[in-house]
Amino acid sequence: MILLLALGWGLARAGILSAPTLTVLGNFVVSISLPAMLFAAVAALAQGGFRGADPRYFIAYGGASVLVFGLMLMLSVALAQRHPAGRRSLGMTPSMAPYVGVASAGPNSAFIAFPILAVLLPDVANSILVMNLIIENVLLLPLFLLSLNFMENRGHGLLHGLRLSVQRLLRSPLIWAIVLAAIPAAGSELMGVALAWPSGLVRASQLLGQASIGIALVCIGGNLAQSSAPGVASLARAWPILGKLVLHPLAVGLAVFWAYPLPSDLAKAAVLAALSPTFSVFPMFAQQSGLQIWASQVLLISTLLSLAMLSVASSIIATM
């Protein structure tokens, strides 16, 4: 991950990756490669019958994640709208609120959390990955897109803004990738006949989707090269990092150990997953609002801090 970030930074500094090129690559990731990856992932999960899924985990971890998303969204809007002086010092605007929410509640389950869980808690690692992917793609992603579209259209009135938000949500290739991937599973349940997408189509989608993370990381490095050195001095950067690395693990920990207790291994795995940094393609989503440099800085800082926190947490859990 760090090597790909460094590669993007070097290519941008050398003039090979210009700002327009980074924009085109970002659009490719969000509009083509990432939907293909989601299609392949959801199709594989649906074909497997979502084996290993535990409804209690969806309630505890999923509920805590949605709570964090909503809380950070509302607090961000309040900070930007009600305190103009604070807006200047924070660098916050209302349009950033949905991004803050999803950055706070959306972990890097596949590339950070899963490798750690595979070593520390191998019996539940695969199940956690499956359930987290479902929560992130079926629950958090639509909430993020809906709130983003609503914030962009809030000047048109509440009902009109909601209607435009739903219309744009239904045009999102990410949403259609999830819906199309789940159609055979829904048909199997209704007709009692095993249905699945052709394996060649799923494999082609996997190949196309595999490009998303690599290209995204190179673009993030390129975006960082166009900005000042990242740091936590700016509260606009620190705010979503605080949500991701403090509020999200705290909310998940309270949910899985106290409010809705889970079996020991599932509870430990949930907290470790919540301690992972913001998901890798976050800056690609932020690009559509011109916030890719800010999002790249948030991702880099949260990743470095998260790795240090996960190292400590892993040592503690290994002794439990």
Coordinates of C-alpha atoms in Angstrom, one line a residue:
M1 CA 0.0 0.0 0.0
I2 CA 2.7 2.5 1.0
L3 CA 4.7 1.5 -2.1
L4 CA 1.8 2.3 -4.4
L5 CA 1.2 5.6 -2.7
A6 CA 4.9 6.5 -3.1
L7 CA 4.7 5.5 -6.8
G8 CA 1.8 7.8 -7.4
W9 CA 3.5 10.6 -5.5
G10 CA 6.7 10.2 -7.6
L11 CA 4.9 10.0 -10.9
A12 CA 2.9 13.2 -10.1
R13 CA 6.1 15.0 -9.0
A14 CA 7.8 14.0 -12.2
G15 CA 4.9 15.4 -14.2
I16 CA 3.8 12.0 -15.6
L17 CA 0.5 12.0 -13.7
S18 CA -1.2 15.4 -14.2
A19 CA -4.3 16.6 -12.4
P20 CA -6.6 15.9 -15.5
T21 CA -5.1 12.3 -15.7
L22 CA -5.7 11.7 -12.1
T23 CA -9.3 12.8 -12.6
V24 CA -9.8 10.4 -15.5
L25 CA -8.3 7.5 -13.5
G26 CA -10.5 8.4 -10.5
N27 CA -13.6 8.4 -12.7
F28 CA -12.6 5.0 -14.1
V29 CA -12.3 3.6 -10.6
V30 CA -15.7 4.9 -9.3
S31 CA -17.7 4.3 -12.5
I32 CA -16.3 1.1 -13.9
S33 CA -13.7 -0.7 -11.8
L34 CA -15.3 -0.4 -8.3
P35 CA -18.8 -1.4 -9.5
A36 CA -17.2 -4.4 -11.2
M37 CA -15.5 -5.4 -7.9
L38 CA -18.8 -5.0 -6.0
F39 CA -20.7 -7.0 -8.5
A40 CA -18.2 -9.9 -8.3
A41 CA -18.0 -9.7 -4.5
V42 CA -21.7 -9.6 -3.9
A43 CA -22.3 -12.3 -6.6
A44 CA -19.9 -14.6 -4.8
L45 CA -21.4 -14.0 -1.4
A46 CA -24.9 -14.5 -2.7
Q47 CA -24.0 -17.7 -4.5
G48 CA -22.4 -19.0 -1.2
G49 CA -25.6 -18.3 0.6
F50 CA -23.8 -15.8 2.8
R51 CA -22.3 -18.7 4.8
G52 CA -21.0 -17.7 8.2
A53 CA -23.2 -14.6 8.6
D54 CA -24.5 -14.0 12.1
P55 CA -27.6 -11.8 12.5
R56 CA -26.3 -10.7 15.9
Y57 CA -23.2 -9.2 14.3
F58 CA -25.3 -7.2 11.8
I59 CA -27.4 -5.8 14.6
A60 CA -24.4 -4.9 16.9
Y61 CA -21.6 -3.9 14.5
G62 CA -23.9 -2.6 11.7
G63 CA -26.0 -0.6 14.1
A64 CA -23.0 1.0 15.7
S65 CA -21.6 1.9 12.3
V66 CA -24.8 3.5 11.1
L67 CA -25.0 5.4 14.4
V68 CA -21.4 6.7 13.9
F69 CA -22.2 7.7 10.3
G70 CA -25.3 9.6 11.3
L71 CA -23.7 11.3 14.3
M72 CA -20.6 12.5 12.4
L73 CA -22.8 13.6 9.5
M74 CA -25.0 15.7 11.8
L75 CA -22.2 17.1 13.9
S76 CA -20.3 18.1 10.7
V77 CA -23.3 19.9 9.3
A78 CA -23.8 21.7 12.6
L79 CA -20.2 22.8 12.8
A80 CA -20.3 24.1 9.2
Q81 CA -23.7 25.8 9.3
R82 CA -24.1 27.2 12.8
H83 CA -20.6 28.4 13.4
P84 CA -19.3 30.4 10.4
A85 CA -16.2 31.4 12.4
G86 CA -15.6 27.8 13.2
R87 CA -16.1 26.9 9.6
R88 CA -13.1 29.0 8.6
S89 CA -10.9 27.5 11.3
L90 CA -12.1 24.0 10.6
G91 CA -12.1 24.2 6.8
M92 CA -15.5 22.5 6.9
T93 CA -18.4 23.0 4.6
P94 CA -21.9 21.3 4.7
S95 CA -21.1 19.3 1.5
M96 CA -18.2 17.6 3.3
A97 CA -20.5 16.1 6.0
P98 CA -21.5 12.9 4.1
Y99 CA -17.8 12.3 3.4
V100 CA -16.9 12.7 7.1
G101 CA -19.7 10.3 8.0
V102 CA -18.6 7.5 5.7
A103 CA -14.9 8.1 6.4
S104 CA -15.7 7.6 10.1
A105 CA -17.8 4.5 9.8
G106 CA -16.3 2.8 6.7
P107 CA -13.3 0.6 7.6
N108 CA -10.7 -1.0 5.4
S109 CA -12.0 -4.5 6.0
A110 CA -10.4 -6.3 3.1
F111 CA -6.8 -5.0 3.0
I112 CA -6.1 -4.1 6.7
A113 CA -8.5 -5.8 9.0
F114 CA -8.8 -9.2 7.3
P115 CA -5.0 -10.0 7.2
I116 CA -4.8 -9.2 10.9
L117 CA -7.9 -11.2 11.8
A118 CA -6.6 -14.1 9.7
V119 CA -3.6 -14.4 12.1
L120 CA -5.2 -13.5 15.4
L121 CA -8.7 -14.9 15.1
P122 CA -8.6 -17.3 12.1
D123 CA -11.9 -19.1 13.0
V124 CA -14.0 -16.0 12.5
A125 CA -11.8 -14.0 10.0
N126 CA -13.7 -15.1 6.9
S127 CA -17.1 -14.6 8.4
I128 CA -16.2 -11.1 9.6
L129 CA -15.0 -10.2 6.1
V130 CA -18.2 -11.4 4.5
M131 CA -20.4 -9.6 7.1
N132 CA -18.4 -6.4 6.9
L133 CA -18.6 -6.3 3.1
I134 CA -22.4 -6.7 3.3
I135 CA -22.7 -3.9 5.9
E136 CA -20.4 -1.5 4.0
N137 CA -21.9 -2.1 0.5
V138 CA -25.5 -2.8 1.2
L139 CA -26.0 -0.4 4.2
L140 CA -23.4 2.3 4.5
L141 CA -22.8 2.9 0.8
P142 CA -26.5 3.7 -0.1
L143 CA -26.8 5.9 3.1
F144 CA -23.7 7.8 2.0
L145 CA -24.9 8.3 -1.6
L146 CA -28.4 9.3 -0.5
S147 CA -27.1 11.8 2.1
L148 CA -24.5 13.2 -0.4
N149 CA -27.1 13.8 -3.1
F150 CA -29.5 15.3 -0.5
M151 CA -26.8 17.8 0.7
E152 CA -26.0 18.8 -2.9
N153 CA -29.8 19.4 -3.6
R154 CA -30.7 20.8 -0.2
G155 CA -31.3 24.3 -1.6
H156 CA -34.4 23.0 -3.6
G157 CA -36.5 22.3 -0.5
L158 CA -36.8 19.1 1.6
L159 CA -39.2 17.1 -0.6
H160 CA -37.6 18.1 -3.9
G161 CA -34.1 17.4 -2.5
L162 CA -35.2 14.0 -1.4
R163 CA -36.7 13.2 -4.8
L164 CA -33.5 14.3 -6.6
S165 CA -31.4 12.3 -4.1
V166 CA -33.4 9.1 -4.7
Q167 CA -33.2 9.6 -8.5
R168 CA -29.5 10.1 -8.4
L169 CA -29.1 7.1 -6.1
L170 CA -31.0 4.9 -8.6
R171 CA -28.6 6.0 -11.3
S172 CA -25.5 5.1 -9.4
P173 CA -23.5 2.3 -11.0
L174 CA -22.4 1.1 -7.5
I175 CA -26.0 0.5 -6.5
W176 CA -26.9 -1.2 -9.7
A177 CA -23.8 -3.5 -9.3
I178 CA -25.1 -4.6 -5.9
V179 CA -28.7 -5.1 -7.2
L180 CA -27.7 -7.0 -10.3
A181 CA -25.3 -9.3 -8.4
A182 CA -28.1 -10.3 -5.9
I183 CA -30.8 -11.1 -8.5
P184 CA -29.9 -14.8 -9.0
A185 CA -29.9 -15.3 -5.2
A186 CA -33.3 -13.7 -4.9
G187 CA -34.6 -15.8 -7.8
S188 CA -33.3 -18.9 -6.2
E189 CA -35.2 -18.1 -3.0
L190 CA -38.4 -17.4 -4.8
M191 CA -38.3 -20.4 -7.3
G192 CA -36.4 -22.9 -5.2
V193 CA -34.0 -23.4 -8.1
A194 CA -30.2 -22.8 -7.9
L195 CA -29.5 -19.7 -10.0
A196 CA -26.1 -17.9 -10.5
W197 CA -24.4 -15.5 -12.9
P198 CA -22.2 -17.2 -15.5
S199 CA -18.7 -17.9 -14.0
G200 CA -17.1 -16.2 -16.9
L201 CA -18.9 -12.9 -16.2
V202 CA -18.1 -13.0 -12.5
R203 CA -14.4 -13.8 -13.3
A204 CA -14.2 -10.9 -15.8
S205 CA -15.7 -8.6 -13.2
Q206 CA -13.2 -9.8 -10.7
L207 CA -10.3 -9.0 -13.1
L208 CA -11.7 -5.6 -13.8
G209 CA -12.4 -4.9 -10.1
Q210 CA -8.8 -5.9 -9.1
A211 CA -7.6 -2.8 -10.8
S212 CA -9.6 -0.5 -8.5
I213 CA -7.4 -0.6 -5.4
G214 CA -4.1 -0.3 -7.2
I215 CA -5.2 2.6 -9.4
A216 CA -6.9 4.3 -6.4
L217 CA -3.7 4.1 -4.3
V218 CA -1.6 5.5 -7.1
C219 CA -4.1 8.4 -7.6
I220 CA -4.1 9.1 -3.9
G221 CA -0.3 9.4 -4.0
G222 CA -0.6 11.7 -6.9
N223 CA -3.2 13.8 -5.1
L224 CA -0.9 14.1 -2.1
A225 CA 1.9 15.3 -4.3
Q226 CA -0.3 18.3 -5.3
S227 CA -0.9 19.3 -1.8
S228 CA 1.1 20.6 1.1
A229 CA 2.5 18.0 3.5
P230 CA -0.3 16.3 5.3
G231 CA -0.6 16.7 9.1
V232 CA -3.2 16.8 11.9
A233 CA -2.8 20.6 12.4
S234 CA -5.9 21.1 10.2
L235 CA -9.1 20.2 12.1
A236 CA -10.8 19.4 8.8
R237 CA -8.4 16.5 8.5
A238 CA -8.4 15.6 12.2
W239 CA -12.2 15.5 12.4
P240 CA -12.9 12.3 10.3
I241 CA -9.8 10.7 11.7
L242 CA -11.2 11.2 15.2
G243 CA -14.5 9.7 14.1
K244 CA -12.8 6.6 12.5
L245 CA -10.1 5.8 15.1
V246 CA -11.9 6.9 18.3
L247 CA -15.6 7.1 17.9
H248 CA -16.2 4.1 15.7
P249 CA -14.1 1.6 17.8
L250 CA -15.7 3.0 20.9
A251 CA -19.2 2.6 19.6
V252 CA -18.6 -0.9 18.3
G253 CA -16.9 -1.9 21.5
L254 CA -19.9 -0.7 23.6
A255 CA -22.3 -2.4 21.2
V256 CA -20.6 -5.9 21.1
F257 CA -19.5 -6.1 24.7
W258 CA -22.3 -4.3 26.5
A259 CA -25.4 -3.2 24.6
Y260 CA -25.8 -6.4 22.5
P261 CA -23.0 -8.8 23.7
L262 CA -21.5 -11.1 21.0
P263 CA -19.4 -14.3 21.5
S264 CA -15.9 -13.5 22.6
D265 CA -14.1 -14.0 19.3
L266 CA -16.7 -12.1 17.2
A267 CA -16.6 -9.2 19.7
K268 CA -12.8 -9.0 19.6
A269 CA -12.8 -9.2 15.8
A270 CA -15.5 -6.4 15.5
V271 CA -13.4 -4.0 17.6
L272 CA -10.2 -4.8 15.5
A273 CA -12.2 -4.2 12.3
A274 CA -13.4 -0.9 13.6
L275 CA -9.9 0.1 14.4
S276 CA -8.8 -0.3 10.8
P277 CA -8.4 3.0 8.8
T278 CA -10.8 4.5 6.3
F279 CA -11.4 2.4 3.2
S280 CA -8.9 2.7 0.4
V281 CA -11.1 4.2 -2.3
F282 CA -12.5 7.0 -0.2
P283 CA -10.6 9.7 -2.1
M284 CA -12.1 8.4 -5.4
F285 CA -15.6 9.1 -4.0
A286 CA -14.5 12.5 -2.8
Q287 CA -13.2 13.4 -6.2
Q288 CA -16.7 14.1 -7.5
S289 CA -17.0 17.0 -5.1
G290 CA -13.4 18.3 -5.6
L291 CA -12.3 17.0 -2.2
Q292 CA -9.8 14.3 -3.3
I293 CA -6.7 16.0 -1.8
W294 CA -8.4 16.4 1.6
A295 CA -9.6 12.8 1.4
S296 CA -6.2 11.6 0.4
Q297 CA -4.6 13.3 3.4
V298 CA -7.3 11.8 5.7
L299 CA -6.7 8.4 4.3
L300 CA -2.9 8.5 4.7
I301 CA -3.0 9.9 8.2
S302 CA -5.7 7.5 9.4
T303 CA -3.8 4.5 7.9
L304 CA -0.5 5.4 9.7
L305 CA -2.2 6.0 13.0
S306 CA -4.4 3.0 12.7
L307 CA -1.5 0.6 12.0
A308 CA 0.1 1.8 15.3
M309 CA -3.2 1.4 17.2
L310 CA -3.8 -2.0 15.7
S311 CA -0.3 -3.2 16.7
V312 CA -1.1 -2.3 20.3
A313 CA -4.6 -3.8 20.2
S314 CA -3.4 -7.0 18.5
S315 CA -0.8 -7.5 21.3
I316 CA -3.5 -7.0 23.9
I317 CA -6.0 -9.4 22.3
A318 CA -3.4 -12.0 21.7
T319 CA -3.0 -12.3 25.5
M320 CA -6.7 -12.5 26.2

